[in-house]
Amino acid sequence: MATGRELIALRDLSVAFGNGSERHVAVSNVNLSVTAGQTFGLVGESGSGKTTLLRSIAGLGPIPTGIVRIDGMTLVGRRDSAIRKRIQFVFQDPYASLHPSHTIHRIISEPLVINRVARPDERVRRVLSDVGLPENVSYRYPHQLSGGQRQRVAIARAAVMEPDILLLDEPTSALDASVQAEVLNLLSDLRASRAMTVILVSHDLAVVNHFCDHVAVMRGGQIVEVISSEAIADQTARHPYTIELIDRFMSLERRL
């Protein structure tokens, strides 16, 4: 449940790639506020700027113009270790994001070792249990796991640092439908038990509606509307593009 304290604030945020005639503005003058404890969705078609915006919060990719503020602190350039502990990122492709030559134990424990966290083995055992994986997974390699198990490992690697903020970039898009539901339920349980603030990027309004309290709809690098999940069900959006997305979603729901 959101506490009302603003944890993430973006002010006039813009992100561009390239220079001169090759310059492309991926995100343009975005303003967004996320309160502590919220589950917040970013939804829109491919190329709308969702992932670029998410990566800007994490300090990945080009340095944006405008302001990124976390818990009242304005962030500039690369994130320092204190902020990296508070913000963790789960990437879209669980296989590409896990080192193929490292055991699962090493993958999950690496951020603990880097940050000199006490009793790393204990933390690894606990987080594996939290994401529903047996302890013997520790001795396996990513290629020995299913796609759903690999994504659970990626989530465990992020959760092991006990972050305040979890950023999810299409965390279920590479998974089968049945496994998608399992991973979303896992993320819901983790968020609730650890009181994390979560931002989820997805092109799938059904996923966002299932998981998030509020949704920012992006198009052409801009946020066109911010609505509650109730507004999706009630079909009370105002912007024509949001209405179009909801109509598509409701049409699909009726066919299923």
Coordinates of N, CA, C and O in Angstrom, one line a residue, residues 60-171:
L60 N 21.2 3.6 -16.4 CA 21.7 2.9 -17.5 C 21.5 3.6 -18.8 O 20.4 4.3 -18.9
G61 N 22.4 3.6 -19.7 CA 22.2 4.2 -21.0 C 22.6 5.7 -21.0 O 23.3 6.1 -20.1
P62 N 22.2 6.5 -22.0 CA 22.6 7.9 -22.1 C 22.2 8.7 -20.9 O 21.1 8.4 -20.3
I63 N 23.0 9.6 -20.5 CA 22.7 10.5 -19.4 C 21.5 11.4 -19.9 O 21.6 12.1 -20.9
P64 N 20.4 11.4 -19.1 CA 19.3 12.2 -19.6 C 19.4 13.7 -19.2 O 20.2 14.1 -18.4
T65 N 18.6 14.5 -19.8 CA 18.4 15.9 -19.3 C 17.2 15.9 -18.4 O 16.3 15.0 -18.5
G66 N 17.1 16.9 -17.6 CA 16.0 16.9 -16.6 C 16.4 16.4 -15.3 O 17.6 16.3 -15.0
I67 N 15.5 16.0 -14.5 CA 15.8 15.6 -13.1 C 15.3 14.2 -12.8 O 14.1 13.8 -13.2
V68 N 16.1 13.4 -12.2 CA 15.7 12.1 -11.6 C 16.0 12.2 -10.1 O 17.1 12.4 -9.7
R69 N 14.9 12.1 -9.3 CA 15.1 12.3 -7.9 C 14.5 11.0 -7.2 O 13.5 10.5 -7.5
I70 N 15.4 10.5 -6.3 CA 15.0 9.3 -5.5 C 15.0 9.7 -4.0 O 16.0 10.1 -3.5
D71 N 13.8 9.6 -3.5 CA 13.6 9.9 -2.0 C 14.2 11.2 -1.7 O 14.8 11.4 -0.6
G72 N 13.9 12.2 -2.6 CA 14.3 13.6 -2.3 C 15.7 13.9 -2.8 O 16.1 15.1 -2.8
M73 N 16.5 12.9 -3.2 CA 17.9 13.1 -3.6 C 18.0 13.2 -5.2 O 17.6 12.2 -5.8
T74 N 18.5 14.3 -5.7 CA 18.7 14.4 -7.2 C 19.9 13.6 -7.6 O 21.0 13.8 -7.1
L75 N 19.7 12.7 -8.6 CA 20.8 11.9 -9.1 C 21.4 12.5 -10.4 O 20.6 12.9 -11.3
V76 N 22.7 12.5 -10.4 CA 23.4 13.0 -11.6 C 24.4 12.0 -12.0 O 25.2 11.5 -11.2
G77 N 24.4 11.7 -13.3 CA 25.4 10.7 -13.9 C 25.2 9.3 -13.4 O 24.1 8.9 -13.1
R78 N 26.4 8.6 -13.2 CA 26.3 7.3 -12.7 C 25.9 7.2 -11.3 O 26.1 8.0 -10.5
R79 N 25.2 6.1 -11.0 CA 24.7 5.9 -9.7 C 25.8 5.4 -8.7 O 26.6 4.5 -9.1
D80 N 25.8 5.9 -7.5 CA 26.8 5.4 -6.6 C 26.3 4.1 -5.9 O 25.2 3.7 -6.1
S81 N 27.2 3.5 -5.1 CA 26.9 2.2 -4.6 C 25.6 2.2 -3.7 O 24.9 1.3 -3.6
A82 N 25.5 3.3 -2.9 CA 24.3 3.4 -2.0 C 23.0 3.4 -2.8 O 22.1 2.7 -2.4
I83 N 23.0 4.1 -3.9 CA 21.8 4.1 -4.7 C 21.6 2.8 -5.4 O 20.4 2.3 -5.6
R84 N 22.7 2.2 -5.9 CA 22.5 0.9 -6.6 C 22.0 -0.2 -5.7 O 21.3 -1.1 -6.1
K85 N 22.3 -0.1 -4.4 CA 21.7 -1.0 -3.5 C 20.2 -0.9 -3.3 O 19.4 -1.8 -3.1
R86 N 19.7 0.4 -3.5 CA 18.3 0.7 -3.3 C 17.5 0.4 -4.5 O 16.3 0.2 -4.4
I87 N 18.1 0.4 -5.7 CA 17.4 0.2 -7.0 C 18.0 -1.0 -7.7 O 19.2 -1.0 -8.0
Q88 N 17.1 -1.9 -8.0 CA 17.6 -3.1 -8.7 C 16.7 -3.3 -9.9 O 15.5 -2.9 -10.0
F89 N 17.3 -3.9 -11.0 CA 16.7 -4.0 -12.3 C 16.6 -5.5 -12.7 O 17.6 -6.2 -12.6
V90 N 15.4 -5.9 -13.2 CA 15.3 -7.2 -13.8 C 15.0 -7.1 -15.3 O 14.0 -6.4 -15.7
F91 N 15.9 -7.7 -16.1 CA 15.8 -7.5 -17.5 C 14.8 -8.4 -18.2 O 14.4 -9.4 -17.6
Q92 N 14.5 -8.1 -19.5 CA 13.5 -8.9 -20.2 C 13.9 -10.3 -20.5 O 13.1 -11.2 -20.3
D93 N 15.1 -10.5 -20.9 CA 15.6 -11.9 -21.3 C 16.4 -12.5 -20.2 O 17.5 -12.1 -19.9
P94 N 15.8 -13.4 -19.4 CA 16.5 -14.0 -18.3 C 17.8 -14.8 -18.7 O 18.7 -14.9 -17.9
Y95 N 17.8 -15.3 -19.9 CA 19.0 -16.0 -20.3 C 20.2 -15.1 -20.6 O 21.3 -15.3 -20.2
A96 N 19.9 -14.0 -21.4 CA 20.9 -13.1 -21.7 C 21.5 -12.3 -20.5 O 22.6 -11.9 -20.6
S97 N 20.7 -12.2 -19.5 CA 21.1 -11.4 -18.4 C 21.9 -12.2 -17.3 O 22.4 -11.6 -16.3
L98 N 22.0 -13.5 -17.5 CA 22.7 -14.3 -16.5 C 24.0 -14.8 -17.2 O 24.0 -15.3 -18.3
H99 N 25.1 -14.7 -16.4 CA 26.4 -15.2 -17.0 C 26.4 -16.7 -17.2 O 26.2 -17.5 -16.2
P100 N 26.6 -17.1 -18.4 CA 26.4 -18.6 -18.7 C 27.4 -19.5 -18.1 O 27.2 -20.7 -17.9
S101 N 28.6 -18.9 -17.7 CA 29.7 -19.7 -17.1 C 29.7 -19.7 -15.6 O 30.6 -20.3 -15.0
H102 N 28.8 -19.0 -15.0 CA 28.7 -18.9 -13.5 C 27.6 -19.7 -13.0 O 26.5 -19.8 -13.6
T103 N 27.8 -20.3 -11.8 CA 26.8 -21.1 -11.1 C 25.7 -20.1 -10.6 O 26.0 -18.9 -10.5
I104 N 24.5 -20.6 -10.4 CA 23.4 -19.8 -9.8 C 23.8 -19.1 -8.5 O 23.5 -18.0 -8.3
H105 N 24.6 -19.9 -7.7 CA 25.0 -19.3 -6.4 C 25.9 -18.1 -6.6 O 25.8 -17.1 -6.0
R106 N 26.8 -18.2 -7.6 CA 27.8 -17.1 -7.8 C 27.0 -15.9 -8.4 O 27.3 -14.8 -8.1
I107 N 26.0 -16.2 -9.3 CA 25.3 -15.1 -9.9 C 24.5 -14.3 -8.9 O 24.5 -13.1 -8.9
I108 N 23.9 -15.0 -7.9 CA 23.0 -14.3 -6.9 C 23.9 -13.7 -5.9 O 23.6 -12.6 -5.4
S109 N 25.0 -14.3 -5.5 CA 25.8 -13.8 -4.4 C 26.8 -12.7 -4.8 O 27.3 -12.0 -4.0
E110 N 27.0 -12.6 -6.1 CA 28.0 -11.6 -6.6 C 27.8 -10.2 -6.1 O 28.7 -9.5 -5.6
P111 N 26.5 -9.6 -6.2 CA 26.3 -8.3 -5.6 C 26.5 -8.2 -4.1 O 27.0 -7.2 -3.6
L112 N 26.3 -9.3 -3.4 CA 26.6 -9.3 -2.0 C 28.0 -9.3 -1.7 O 28.5 -8.5 -0.8
V113 N 28.8 -10.0 -2.4 CA 30.3 -10.0 -2.3 C 30.8 -8.6 -2.6 O 31.7 -8.1 -1.8
I114 N 30.4 -8.0 -3.7 CA 30.9 -6.7 -4.1 C 30.6 -5.7 -3.0 O 31.5 -4.8 -2.8
N115 N 29.4 -5.8 -2.4 CA 29.0 -4.8 -1.4 C 29.4 -5.2 0.0 O 29.0 -4.6 1.0
R116 N 30.1 -6.3 0.1 CA 30.6 -6.8 1.4 C 29.5 -7.0 2.4 O 29.6 -6.6 3.6
V117 N 28.4 -7.6 2.0 CA 27.3 -7.9 2.8 C 27.6 -9.2 3.6 O 28.1 -10.2 3.1
A118 N 27.3 -9.2 4.9 CA 27.6 -10.3 5.8 C 26.8 -11.5 5.5 O 25.6 -11.4 5.0
R119 N 27.3 -12.7 5.7 CA 26.6 -14.0 5.6 C 25.9 -14.1 4.2 O 24.7 -14.3 4.1
P120 N 26.7 -14.0 3.1 CA 26.1 -14.1 1.8 C 25.4 -15.4 1.5 O 24.4 -15.5 0.8
D121 N 26.0 -16.5 2.0 CA 25.4 -17.8 1.7 C 24.0 -18.0 2.3 O 23.1 -18.5 1.7
E122 N 23.9 -17.4 3.5 CA 22.6 -17.4 4.2 C 21.5 -16.6 3.4 O 20.4 -17.1 3.2
R123 N 22.0 -15.5 2.9 CA 21.1 -14.7 2.1 C 20.7 -15.4 0.8 O 19.5 -15.3 0.4
V124 N 21.6 -16.0 0.2 CA 21.3 -16.8 -1.1 C 20.3 -17.9 -0.8 O 19.3 -18.0 -1.6
R125 N 20.5 -18.6 0.2 CA 19.5 -19.7 0.6 C 18.1 -19.1 0.8 O 17.1 -19.7 0.4
R126 N 18.1 -18.0 1.5 CA 16.8 -17.4 1.9 C 16.1 -16.9 0.6 O 14.9 -17.1 0.4
V127 N 16.8 -16.2 -0.3 CA 16.1 -15.6 -1.4 C 15.7 -16.7 -2.4 O 14.7 -16.5 -3.1
L128 N 16.5 -17.8 -2.5 CA 16.1 -18.9 -3.4 C 14.7 -19.5 -2.9 O 13.8 -19.7 -3.7
S129 N 14.6 -19.6 -1.6 CA 13.3 -20.0 -1.0 C 12.2 -19.0 -1.3 O 11.1 -19.4 -1.7
D130 N 12.5 -17.8 -1.2 CA 11.5 -16.7 -1.5 C 11.0 -16.7 -2.9 O 9.8 -16.4 -3.1
V131 N 11.8 -17.1 -3.9 CA 11.4 -17.2 -5.3 C 11.0 -18.6 -5.7 O 10.7 -18.8 -6.9
G132 N 10.9 -19.5 -4.7 CA 10.3 -20.8 -5.0 C 11.3 -21.7 -5.7 O 10.8 -22.6 -6.5
L133 N 12.6 -21.6 -5.5 CA 13.5 -22.5 -6.1 C 14.2 -23.3 -5.0 O 14.5 -22.8 -3.9
P134 N 14.5 -24.6 -5.3 CA 15.2 -25.5 -4.3 C 16.6 -25.0 -4.1 O 17.2 -24.5 -5.0
E135 N 17.2 -25.3 -3.0 CA 18.6 -24.9 -2.7 C 19.6 -25.5 -3.6 O 20.6 -24.9 -3.9
N136 N 19.3 -26.8 -4.1 CA 20.3 -27.4 -5.0 C 20.4 -26.7 -6.4 O 21.3 -27.1 -7.1
V137 N 19.5 -25.8 -6.7 CA 19.7 -25.0 -7.9 C 21.0 -24.2 -7.9 O 21.6 -23.9 -8.9
S138 N 21.5 -23.9 -6.7 CA 22.7 -23.1 -6.5 C 23.9 -23.7 -7.3 O 24.7 -22.9 -7.7
Y139 N 23.9 -25.0 -7.5 CA 25.0 -25.6 -8.1 C 24.9 -25.8 -9.6 O 25.7 -26.4 -10.3
R140 N 23.8 -25.4 -10.1 CA 23.5 -25.5 -11.6 C 24.0 -24.2 -12.3 O 24.3 -23.2 -11.7
Y141 N 23.9 -24.3 -13.7 CA 24.2 -23.2 -14.5 C 22.9 -22.8 -15.3 O 22.0 -23.6 -15.4
P142 N 22.9 -21.5 -15.8 CA 21.6 -21.0 -16.4 C 21.1 -22.0 -17.5 O 19.9 -22.1 -17.6
H143 N 22.0 -22.6 -18.3 CA 21.4 -23.4 -19.4 C 20.8 -24.7 -18.9 O 20.1 -25.3 -19.7
Q144 N 21.0 -25.0 -17.7 CA 20.3 -26.2 -17.1 C 19.0 -25.9 -16.5 O 18.3 -26.9 -16.0
L145 N 18.5 -24.7 -16.6 CA 17.2 -24.3 -16.0 C 16.2 -24.0 -17.1 O 16.6 -23.6 -18.2
S146 N 14.9 -24.0 -16.8 CA 13.9 -23.6 -17.7 C 13.8 -22.1 -17.7 O 14.4 -21.4 -16.9
G147 N 13.1 -21.5 -18.7 CA 13.0 -20.1 -18.8 C 12.4 -19.5 -17.6 O 12.8 -18.4 -17.1
G148 N 11.3 -20.1 -17.0 CA 10.7 -19.6 -15.8 C 11.7 -19.7 -14.6 O 11.7 -18.7 -13.8
Q149 N 12.5 -20.7 -14.5 CA 13.5 -20.8 -13.4 C 14.5 -19.8 -13.6 O 15.0 -19.2 -12.6
R150 N 15.0 -19.5 -14.8 CA 16.0 -18.5 -15.0 C 15.5 -17.1 -14.6 O 16.2 -16.3 -14.0
Q151 N 14.2 -16.8 -14.9 CA 13.7 -15.5 -14.5 C 13.5 -15.4 -13.0 O 13.7 -14.4 -12.4
R152 N 13.2 -16.5 -12.4 CA 13.2 -16.5 -10.9 C 14.6 -16.3 -10.3 O 14.8 -15.6 -9.3
V153 N 15.6 -16.8 -11.0 CA 17.0 -16.5 -10.6 C 17.3 -15.0 -10.8 O 17.9 -14.4 -9.9
A154 N 16.9 -14.4 -11.9 CA 17.1 -13.0 -12.1 C 16.4 -12.2 -11.1 O 17.0 -11.1 -10.6
I155 N 15.2 -12.6 -10.7 CA 14.5 -11.8 -9.7 C 15.2 -12.0 -8.3 O 15.3 -11.1 -7.5
A156 N 15.7 -13.2 -8.0 CA 16.4 -13.5 -6.8 C 17.7 -12.6 -6.7 O 18.0 -12.1 -5.7
R157 N 18.4 -12.5 -7.8 CA 19.6 -11.7 -7.8 C 19.3 -10.2 -7.5 O 20.0 -9.5 -6.8
A158 N 18.1 -9.7 -8.0 CA 17.7 -8.4 -7.7 C 17.3 -8.2 -6.2 O 17.6 -7.3 -5.5
A159 N 16.5 -9.2 -5.8 CA 15.9 -9.1 -4.5 C 16.9 -9.4 -3.3 O 16.6 -8.9 -2.2
V160 N 18.0 -10.1 -3.6 CA 18.9 -10.4 -2.6 C 19.5 -9.2 -1.9 O 20.0 -9.2 -0.8
M161 N 19.6 -8.1 -2.6 CA 20.1 -6.8 -2.1 C 19.1 -6.1 -1.2 O 19.3 -5.0 -0.7
E162 N 17.8 -6.6 -1.2 CA 16.7 -6.0 -0.4 C 16.5 -4.6 -0.8 O 16.6 -3.7 0.1
P163 N 16.3 -4.3 -2.1 CA 16.1 -2.9 -2.5 C 14.8 -2.3 -2.1 O 13.8 -3.0 -1.8
D164 N 14.8 -1.0 -2.1 CA 13.5 -0.2 -2.0 C 12.7 -0.2 -3.3 O 11.5 -0.2 -3.2
I165 N 13.5 -0.2 -4.4 CA 12.8 0.0 -5.7 C 13.2 -1.2 -6.6 O 14.4 -1.5 -6.8
L166 N 12.3 -1.8 -7.2 CA 12.5 -2.9 -8.2 C 12.0 -2.4 -9.5 O 10.8 -2.1 -9.7
L167 N 12.8 -2.4 -10.5 CA 12.5 -2.0 -11.9 C 12.4 -3.3 -12.8 O 13.4 -4.0 -12.9
L168 N 11.3 -3.5 -13.4 CA 11.0 -4.7 -14.2 C 10.8 -4.4 -15.6 O 9.8 -3.7 -16.0
D169 N 11.6 -4.9 -16.5 CA 11.5 -4.6 -17.9 C 10.9 -5.8 -18.7 O 11.7 -6.8 -18.9
E170 N 9.6 -5.9 -18.9 CA 9.0 -7.0 -19.6 C 9.4 -8.3 -19.0 O 9.9 -9.2 -19.7
P171 N 9.2 -8.5 -17.7 CA 9.8 -9.7 -17.0 C 9.1 -11.0 -17.4 O 9.7 -12.1 -17.1

